[in-house]
Amino acid sequence: MTSVDMIEITDEVKEDVIRWRRYLHQNPELSFQEEQTAQFVYDTLKSFGNLELSRPTKTSVMARLIGDQPGKVLAIRADMDALPIEEENTFEFVSKNPGVMHACGHDGHTAMLLGTAKILTQMKDRIKGEVRFFFQHGEELFPGGGSEMVAAGVMEGVDFVIGAHLWSPLAKGKVGIKYGAMMASPDTFYITVKGKGGHAALPHQTVDSIAVAAQVVTNLQYIVSRNTDPLEPLVITVGKFVGGTTHNVIPGSVEIQGTVRSFDKKLRESVPALMERVIKGITEAHGATYDFRFDFGYAPVINHEEVTRVLEETVLEAFGEDTLELIPANMGGEDFSAFQQAAPGAFFYVGAGNAEKGITYPHHHARFTIDEDALKIGVKMFVNSTLKFLK
Ligand code: NI
């Protein structure tokens, strides 16, 4: 392997990134409402100089660093939104916005990309081509900010796109690389089972929506276990089941909601019909009726082979073999996939968990946090892979 000179992250940048992350952590904003966050990012980028700044949508920011020499265009994406969670952490920079929390690490993503931009703007003379920095809004809420930014034209002329997630299940010091399918498509369904309400002691005069809906839930499980290829991953989960008001009344209807996760396009597209066949058959068998809606969510994150290889080589050259973790896919979703629809791209994980420091809570938990030492690793990955992509 031919190793280019690796750029090290200075203490100055490391401290900047931690400071920015703490500011963002203290001032979280919900998806599509990232107004102060976007302004903070814009102002910080402006202070670096050498960048062409724009606002592709109301709460997103794009920065273009055009190198002194011609070449390819690399885009790097970070997401900026927080979640509707009441923070339970006790450190000094906890959320100042009640009920809103950076519980997924997007504060760290934004800070890492700012740090990357700061370093690369100082190396303009060494940049061949262009680096485009995407500070994306609304990752956590479908239809997602990614597709809005793509629709606004940010991917025009982009040759490769990369992005990262700080990942607490992975230990700090590790970088997780995955070739091919990495994260699933998160689709959503809504079912109403409609029976006929009445007295709980006179079930024969009713159509019991609870009994029928329970059968629907049970039989939906057979799609995964009996109707689809066991070697092709599929999850069907009912996450909400609501019906009835009290012990002696049979309710007229039951509401069911859930999620479907998959990677394969054909399988994914076959699921709504398979589900409806079950729902229709069960409700008809018992004299009930139904409403059914299936919403396709984000595309799956499928990493491009060549782009992934550059990331893997960056891990090996910048950190060494001990840092590289070839990770399995998971059934979570990520709207980074929106950018991958427009250019070859790859996503990777920056290990952010640390059991010794008690940093073990999962993403989206009220006590989630990251090991801030991971931020420097993310910046080093972005900076050095950029130089490899634009070599
Ligand atoms: Ni996230």
Short mmCIF file of C-alpha atoms and ligand atoms in Angstrom, two decimals:
data_model
loop_
_atom_site.label_atom_id
_atom_site.label_comp_id
_atom_site.label_asym_id
_atom_site.label_seq_id
_atom_site.Cartn_x
_atom_site.Cartn_y
_atom_site.Cartn_z
CA MET A 1 0.00 0.00 0.00
CA THR A 2 1.36 3.42 -0.90
CA SER A 3 0.91 5.72 2.00
CA VAL A 4 0.51 9.47 1.49
CA ASP A 5 1.58 11.73 4.33
CA MET A 6 -1.15 11.60 6.92
CA ILE A 7 -2.41 14.84 8.39
CA GLU A 8 -2.51 14.89 12.19
CA ILE A 9 -5.18 16.80 14.08
CA THR A 10 -3.69 19.58 16.18
CA ASP A 11 -4.73 20.18 19.79
CA GLU A 12 -6.10 23.53 18.69
CA VAL A 13 -8.56 21.95 16.26
CA LYS A 14 -9.37 19.17 18.72
CA GLU A 15 -10.29 21.77 21.35
CA ASP A 16 -12.34 23.76 18.81
CA VAL A 17 -14.31 20.66 17.85
CA ILE A 18 -15.06 19.77 21.47
CA ARG A 19 -16.11 23.35 22.18
CA TRP A 20 -18.42 23.43 19.14
CA ARG A 21 -19.91 20.05 20.05
CA ARG A 22 -20.66 21.25 23.58
CA TYR A 23 -22.26 24.45 22.32
CA LEU A 24 -24.46 22.44 19.92
CA HIS A 25 -25.26 19.91 22.64
CA GLN A 26 -26.44 22.70 24.90
CA ASN A 27 -28.57 24.25 22.16
CA PRO A 28 -30.34 21.37 20.38
CA GLU A 29 -33.08 21.97 17.82
CA LEU A 30 -35.63 19.55 16.40
CA SER A 31 -35.69 18.31 12.80
CA PHE A 32 -36.51 21.02 10.24
CA GLN A 33 -36.25 23.69 12.98
CA GLU A 34 -32.43 23.95 13.07
CA GLU A 35 -32.42 27.73 12.63
CA GLN A 36 -29.87 28.76 15.26
CA THR A 37 -27.79 25.68 14.57
CA ALA A 38 -27.59 26.51 10.86
CA GLN A 39 -26.70 30.12 11.68
CA PHE A 40 -23.97 28.99 14.08
CA VAL A 41 -22.56 26.68 11.42
CA TYR A 42 -22.73 29.40 8.76
CA ASP A 43 -20.97 31.97 10.98
CA THR A 44 -18.30 29.51 12.06
CA LEU A 45 -17.57 28.48 8.46
CA LYS A 46 -17.43 32.13 7.44
CA SER A 47 -14.70 32.76 10.01
CA PHE A 48 -12.47 30.19 8.25
CA GLY A 49 -12.37 32.10 4.94
CA ASN A 50 -11.77 30.43 1.55
CA LEU A 51 -15.31 28.94 1.45
CA GLU A 52 -18.30 29.65 -0.78
CA LEU A 53 -21.29 29.48 1.54
CA SER A 54 -24.94 28.97 0.71
CA ARG A 55 -28.20 27.86 2.30
CA PRO A 56 -29.71 25.14 0.05
CA THR A 57 -32.82 24.98 2.27
CA LYS A 58 -34.09 27.07 5.18
CA THR A 59 -32.11 25.21 7.85
CA SER A 60 -29.22 23.60 5.96
CA VAL A 61 -25.81 24.97 5.01
CA MET A 62 -23.44 24.14 2.18
CA ALA A 63 -19.81 25.19 1.99
CA ARG A 64 -17.66 24.76 -1.11
CA LEU A 65 -13.90 24.70 -0.93
CA ILE A 66 -12.57 25.06 -4.45
CA GLY A 67 -8.98 23.95 -4.67
CA ASP A 68 -6.23 25.73 -6.52
CA GLN A 69 -5.95 22.83 -8.97
CA PRO A 70 -8.69 21.11 -11.01
CA GLY A 71 -9.92 17.66 -10.06
CA LYS A 72 -12.80 15.63 -8.67
CA VAL A 73 -15.58 16.78 -6.35
CA LEU A 74 -15.96 15.11 -2.96
CA ALA A 75 -18.97 15.84 -0.74
CA ILE A 76 -18.93 15.21 3.01
CA ARG A 77 -22.21 15.23 4.89
CA ALA A 78 -23.03 15.82 8.56
CA ASP A 79 -26.52 15.95 10.08
CA MET A 80 -27.47 18.61 12.65
CA ASP A 81 -30.85 17.79 14.19
CA ALA A 82 -31.77 16.71 17.73
CA LEU A 83 -34.57 14.55 19.16
CA PRO A 84 -37.69 15.17 21.27
CA ILE A 85 -36.16 13.65 24.43
CA GLU A 86 -35.81 15.20 27.90
CA GLU A 87 -32.10 14.91 28.69
CA GLU A 88 -31.12 13.09 31.90
CA ASN A 89 -27.37 13.71 31.73
CA THR A 90 -25.80 15.84 34.45
CA PHE A 91 -22.66 17.32 32.85
CA GLU A 92 -22.35 21.11 32.67
CA PHE A 93 -23.33 21.42 29.00
CA VAL A 94 -26.67 19.58 29.15
CA SER A 95 -29.48 20.74 26.89
CA LYS A 96 -30.92 24.18 27.63
CA ASN A 97 -34.01 23.39 25.55
CA PRO A 98 -36.54 21.45 27.65
CA GLY A 99 -37.65 18.24 25.96
CA VAL A 100 -35.05 18.49 23.18
CA MET A 101 -31.74 16.64 23.22
CA HIS A 102 -28.83 15.70 20.99
CA ALA A 103 -29.29 12.00 21.79
CA CYS A 104 -27.91 10.59 18.55
CA GLY A 105 -24.54 12.35 18.29
CA HIS A 106 -25.45 14.75 15.48
CA ASP A 107 -23.90 17.55 17.58
CA GLY A 108 -20.63 15.66 17.23
CA HIS A 109 -21.13 15.13 13.50
CA THR A 110 -21.61 18.85 12.93
CA ALA A 111 -18.57 19.69 15.07
CA MET A 112 -16.39 17.11 13.29
CA LEU A 113 -17.29 18.51 9.88
CA LEU A 114 -16.58 22.06 11.05
CA GLY A 115 -13.17 20.87 12.24
CA THR A 116 -12.57 19.18 8.89
CA ALA A 117 -13.50 22.35 7.03
CA LYS A 118 -11.20 24.40 9.22
CA ILE A 119 -8.20 22.19 8.45
CA LEU A 120 -8.91 21.82 4.73
CA THR A 121 -9.48 25.55 4.14
CA GLN A 122 -5.92 26.08 5.35
CA MET A 123 -4.70 23.59 2.73
CA LYS A 124 -6.44 25.12 -0.29
CA ASP A 125 -3.19 25.04 -2.28
CA ARG A 126 -3.04 21.27 -1.87
CA ILE A 127 -6.69 20.60 -2.85
CA LYS A 128 -7.20 19.23 -6.34
CA GLY A 129 -10.82 19.76 -7.29
CA GLU A 130 -13.46 20.63 -4.74
CA VAL A 131 -14.64 19.63 -1.29
CA ARG A 132 -18.31 20.26 -0.62
CA PHE A 133 -19.44 20.28 2.99
CA PHE A 134 -23.12 19.46 3.61
CA PHE A 135 -24.62 20.43 6.95
CA GLN A 136 -27.93 18.67 6.67
CA HIS A 137 -31.15 19.35 8.56
CA GLY A 138 -33.88 16.87 9.48
CA GLU A 139 -32.25 13.44 9.47
CA GLU A 140 -34.50 12.05 12.20
CA LEU A 141 -37.84 12.88 10.62
CA PHE A 142 -39.16 11.46 7.39
CA PRO A 143 -39.12 12.57 4.51
CA GLY A 144 -35.70 13.75 5.72
CA GLY A 145 -33.52 16.72 4.90
CA GLY A 146 -31.17 14.68 2.70
CA SER A 147 -33.60 14.34 -0.19
CA GLU A 148 -34.49 18.05 0.14
CA MET A 149 -30.86 19.03 -0.20
CA VAL A 150 -30.42 16.73 -3.19
CA ALA A 151 -33.54 18.27 -4.78
CA ALA A 152 -31.99 21.71 -4.18
CA GLY A 153 -29.10 20.63 -6.42
CA VAL A 154 -26.27 20.17 -3.94
CA MET A 155 -25.13 16.92 -5.59
CA GLU A 156 -24.66 18.42 -9.04
CA GLY A 157 -21.15 17.56 -10.23
CA VAL A 158 -20.31 15.51 -7.14
CA ASP A 159 -18.12 12.46 -7.88
CA PHE A 160 -18.16 10.83 -4.41
CA VAL A 161 -20.02 11.39 -1.17
CA ILE A 162 -19.05 10.24 2.32
CA GLY A 163 -20.54 10.58 5.78
CA ALA A 164 -20.08 9.16 9.25
CA HIS A 165 -22.01 8.38 12.40
CA LEU A 166 -20.52 8.48 15.87
CA TRP A 167 -21.49 5.05 17.16
CA SER A 168 -21.70 4.25 20.87
CA PRO A 169 -21.99 0.43 20.48
CA LEU A 170 -18.53 0.62 18.91
CA ALA A 171 -15.63 1.42 21.28
CA LYS A 172 -13.78 4.72 20.98
CA GLY A 173 -10.63 4.09 18.97
CA LYS A 174 -12.41 1.95 16.39
CA VAL A 175 -13.64 2.94 12.95
CA GLY A 176 -16.39 0.74 11.51
CA ILE A 177 -16.27 -0.01 7.80
CA LYS A 178 -18.89 -1.96 5.84
CA TYR A 179 -18.89 -2.90 2.16
CA GLY A 180 -22.30 -3.09 0.48
CA ALA A 181 -25.55 -3.07 2.48
CA MET A 182 -25.00 -1.25 5.79
CA MET A 183 -28.34 0.12 7.03
CA ALA A 184 -31.89 -0.82 6.11
CA SER A 185 -34.79 1.07 4.58
CA PRO A 186 -37.16 2.11 7.38
CA ASP A 187 -40.73 1.89 6.08
CA THR A 188 -43.86 2.56 8.12
CA PHE A 189 -47.35 1.08 8.16
CA TYR A 190 -50.69 2.09 9.65
CA ILE A 191 -53.61 -0.33 10.04
CA THR A 192 -57.10 0.27 11.42
CA VAL A 193 -59.11 -2.85 12.14
CA LYS A 194 -62.78 -1.89 12.10
CA GLY A 195 -65.30 -4.15 13.87
CA LYS A 196 -68.56 -3.35 15.61
CA GLY A 197 -68.49 -2.19 19.21
CA GLY A 198 -70.79 -3.34 21.99
CA HIS A 199 -71.18 -4.90 25.43
CA ALA A 200 -68.29 -7.09 26.53
CA ALA A 201 -70.77 -9.66 27.88
CA LEU A 202 -72.57 -9.97 24.52
CA PRO A 203 -69.71 -10.63 22.07
CA HIS A 204 -72.04 -12.32 19.57
CA GLN A 205 -73.71 -8.97 18.95
CA THR A 206 -70.36 -7.34 18.08
CA VAL A 207 -67.41 -7.77 15.76
CA ASP A 208 -64.58 -7.77 18.28
CA SER A 209 -61.90 -5.52 16.83
CA ILE A 210 -59.40 -6.44 19.57
CA ALA A 211 -59.64 -10.19 18.93
CA VAL A 212 -59.38 -9.66 15.17
CA ALA A 213 -56.50 -7.15 15.42
CA ALA A 214 -54.60 -9.57 17.66
CA GLN A 215 -54.91 -12.18 14.90
CA VAL A 216 -53.64 -9.65 12.38
CA VAL A 217 -50.51 -8.99 14.50
CA THR A 218 -49.86 -12.70 14.98
CA ASN A 219 -50.30 -13.53 11.31
CA LEU A 220 -48.10 -10.66 10.09
CA GLN A 221 -45.20 -12.56 11.68
CA TYR A 222 -45.70 -15.36 9.17
CA ILE A 223 -44.61 -13.07 6.33
CA VAL A 224 -41.04 -13.02 7.67
CA SER A 225 -40.98 -16.66 8.75
CA ARG A 226 -42.90 -18.30 5.86
CA ASN A 227 -43.32 -16.00 2.84
CA THR A 228 -39.87 -14.51 2.25
CA ASP A 229 -36.36 -15.85 1.68
CA PRO A 230 -34.76 -16.62 5.07
CA LEU A 231 -31.39 -15.49 3.69
CA GLU A 232 -32.71 -12.00 2.89
CA PRO A 233 -33.08 -9.80 6.01
CA LEU A 234 -36.57 -8.50 6.80
CA VAL A 235 -38.11 -7.10 10.00
CA ILE A 236 -41.81 -6.48 10.52
CA THR A 237 -42.47 -4.96 13.93
CA VAL A 238 -45.76 -3.75 15.37
CA GLY A 239 -44.81 -0.89 17.67
CA LYS A 240 -48.22 0.47 18.50
CA PHE A 241 -51.50 -1.32 19.25
CA VAL A 242 -54.28 0.84 20.64
CA GLY A 243 -57.90 -0.12 21.22
CA GLY A 244 -60.59 0.07 23.86
CA THR A 245 -61.36 2.25 26.84
CA THR A 246 -62.42 -0.05 29.66
CA HIS A 247 -62.87 -3.68 30.77
CA ASN A 248 -66.50 -4.21 29.80
CA VAL A 249 -66.74 -2.59 26.38
CA ILE A 250 -65.75 -4.15 23.07
CA PRO A 251 -64.28 -1.28 21.04
CA GLY A 252 -65.34 -0.58 17.47
CA SER A 253 -61.80 -0.31 16.15
CA VAL A 254 -58.12 -0.86 16.87
CA GLU A 255 -55.17 1.17 15.58
CA ILE A 256 -51.93 -0.61 14.70
CA GLN A 257 -48.65 1.00 13.62
CA GLY A 258 -45.28 -0.47 12.89
CA THR A 259 -42.09 -0.50 10.89
CA VAL A 260 -40.69 -2.68 8.11
CA ARG A 261 -36.91 -2.93 7.58
CA SER A 262 -35.20 -4.47 4.59
CA PHE A 263 -32.28 -4.05 2.17
CA ASP A 264 -33.40 -5.72 -1.03
CA LYS A 265 -35.47 -3.57 -3.38
CA LYS A 266 -37.64 -6.37 -4.75
CA LEU A 267 -38.36 -7.79 -1.31
CA ARG A 268 -39.12 -4.33 0.01
CA GLU A 269 -41.59 -3.64 -2.77
CA SER A 270 -43.33 -7.00 -2.24
CA VAL A 271 -44.08 -6.41 1.46
CA PRO A 272 -47.16 -4.13 1.24
CA ALA A 273 -49.07 -6.67 -0.89
CA LEU A 274 -48.06 -9.56 1.40
CA MET A 275 -49.23 -7.57 4.40
CA GLU A 276 -52.50 -6.57 2.81
CA ARG A 277 -53.25 -10.19 1.90
CA VAL A 278 -52.98 -11.10 5.61
CA ILE A 279 -54.94 -8.08 6.84
CA LYS A 280 -57.71 -8.59 4.25
CA GLY A 281 -57.96 -12.33 4.85
CA ILE A 282 -58.08 -12.11 8.64
CA THR A 283 -60.54 -9.23 8.83
CA GLU A 284 -62.84 -10.78 6.21
CA ALA A 285 -62.81 -14.13 7.98
CA HIS A 286 -64.21 -12.45 11.08
CA GLY A 287 -66.60 -9.97 9.51
CA ALA A 288 -64.40 -6.94 10.13
CA THR A 289 -63.02 -4.36 7.69
CA TYR A 290 -59.74 -2.41 7.59
CA ASP A 291 -57.78 0.60 6.44
CA PHE A 292 -54.15 0.03 5.47
CA ARG A 293 -51.46 2.53 4.58
CA PHE A 294 -47.81 1.72 3.81
CA ASP A 295 -45.28 4.57 3.59
CA PHE A 296 -41.92 3.90 2.00
CA GLY A 297 -39.19 5.68 4.00
CA TYR A 298 -35.51 6.30 3.31
CA ALA A 299 -33.64 4.14 0.84
CA PRO A 300 -31.22 1.66 2.43
CA VAL A 301 -27.59 2.69 2.94
CA ILE A 302 -25.69 0.59 0.41
CA ASN A 303 -22.00 1.44 0.35
CA HIS A 304 -20.14 1.71 -2.93
CA GLU A 305 -17.20 -0.67 -3.18
CA GLU A 306 -14.50 1.72 -4.45
CA VAL A 307 -15.50 4.53 -2.10
CA THR A 308 -15.55 2.12 0.84
CA ARG A 309 -12.08 0.87 -0.12
CA VAL A 310 -10.66 4.41 0.09
CA LEU A 311 -12.16 4.73 3.58
CA GLU A 312 -10.74 1.39 4.65
CA GLU A 313 -7.29 2.36 3.34
CA THR A 314 -7.54 5.66 5.20
CA VAL A 315 -8.20 3.80 8.47
CA LEU A 316 -5.19 1.55 7.91
CA GLU A 317 -2.84 4.35 6.87
CA ALA A 318 -3.96 6.96 9.38
CA PHE A 319 -4.44 4.71 12.41
CA GLY A 320 -3.39 1.13 11.72
CA GLU A 321 -5.00 -2.28 11.79
CA ASP A 322 -6.21 -2.14 15.41
CA THR A 323 -8.57 0.71 14.57
CA LEU A 324 -10.24 -1.03 11.65
CA GLU A 325 -13.43 -2.90 12.49
CA LEU A 326 -15.23 -4.58 9.63
CA ILE A 327 -18.75 -4.33 10.99
CA PRO A 328 -21.96 -6.20 10.17
CA ALA A 329 -24.99 -4.44 8.70
CA ASN A 330 -27.83 -3.34 10.98
CA MET A 331 -31.53 -2.73 10.46
CA GLY A 332 -31.44 0.94 11.49
CA GLY A 333 -32.16 3.62 8.87
CA GLU A 334 -30.21 6.72 7.74
CA ASP A 335 -31.10 9.33 5.19
CA PHE A 336 -27.46 9.56 4.09
CA SER A 337 -28.86 7.15 1.49
CA ALA A 338 -30.48 10.14 -0.25
CA PHE A 339 -27.02 11.36 -1.30
CA GLN A 340 -25.94 7.86 -2.34
CA GLN A 341 -28.81 7.85 -4.83
CA ALA A 342 -27.04 10.71 -6.63
CA ALA A 343 -23.37 9.63 -6.57
CA PRO A 344 -21.20 6.71 -5.41
CA GLY A 345 -20.96 7.00 -1.64
CA ALA A 346 -20.07 5.28 1.58
CA PHE A 347 -20.95 5.73 5.22
CA PHE A 348 -18.81 4.67 8.17
CA TYR A 349 -18.97 4.54 11.96
CA VAL A 350 -16.68 6.31 14.37
CA GLY A 351 -16.59 4.34 17.63
CA ALA A 352 -17.78 6.62 20.45
CA GLY A 353 -18.56 4.28 23.35
CA ASN A 354 -16.32 3.90 26.40
CA ALA A 355 -17.36 1.51 29.18
CA GLU A 356 -14.57 2.74 31.47
CA LYS A 357 -16.00 6.25 31.34
CA GLY A 358 -19.57 4.95 31.73
CA ILE A 359 -20.41 5.93 28.14
CA THR A 360 -22.61 2.94 27.40
CA TYR A 361 -26.12 4.29 26.82
CA PRO A 362 -27.63 3.55 23.43
CA HIS A 363 -28.48 6.13 20.79
CA HIS A 364 -31.84 7.89 21.39
CA HIS A 365 -31.54 7.31 25.18
CA ALA A 366 -32.03 10.21 27.64
CA ARG A 367 -28.50 9.57 28.98
CA PHE A 368 -26.79 9.03 25.64
CA THR A 369 -23.45 10.71 25.19
CA ILE A 370 -20.20 10.18 23.31
CA ASP A 371 -16.56 9.90 24.27
CA GLU A 372 -15.33 13.26 22.99
CA ASP A 373 -11.92 11.75 22.19
CA ALA A 374 -13.72 10.11 19.24
CA LEU A 375 -14.28 13.50 17.57
CA LYS A 376 -10.62 13.85 16.66
CA ILE A 377 -10.70 10.40 15.05
CA GLY A 378 -13.66 11.41 12.87
CA VAL A 379 -11.91 14.61 11.77
CA LYS A 380 -8.72 12.73 10.96
CA MET A 381 -10.75 10.25 8.87
CA PHE A 382 -12.47 13.03 6.92
CA VAL A 383 -9.34 15.10 6.30
CA ASN A 384 -7.14 12.22 5.22
CA SER A 385 -9.73 10.44 3.13
CA THR A 386 -10.42 13.75 1.36
CA LEU A 387 -6.80 13.96 0.27
CA LYS A 388 -6.97 10.36 -0.96
CA PHE A 389 -10.22 10.90 -2.87
CA LEU A 390 -8.88 14.03 -4.56
CA LYS A 391 -5.42 12.64 -5.21
NI NI B 1 -28.35 9.58 14.00
#
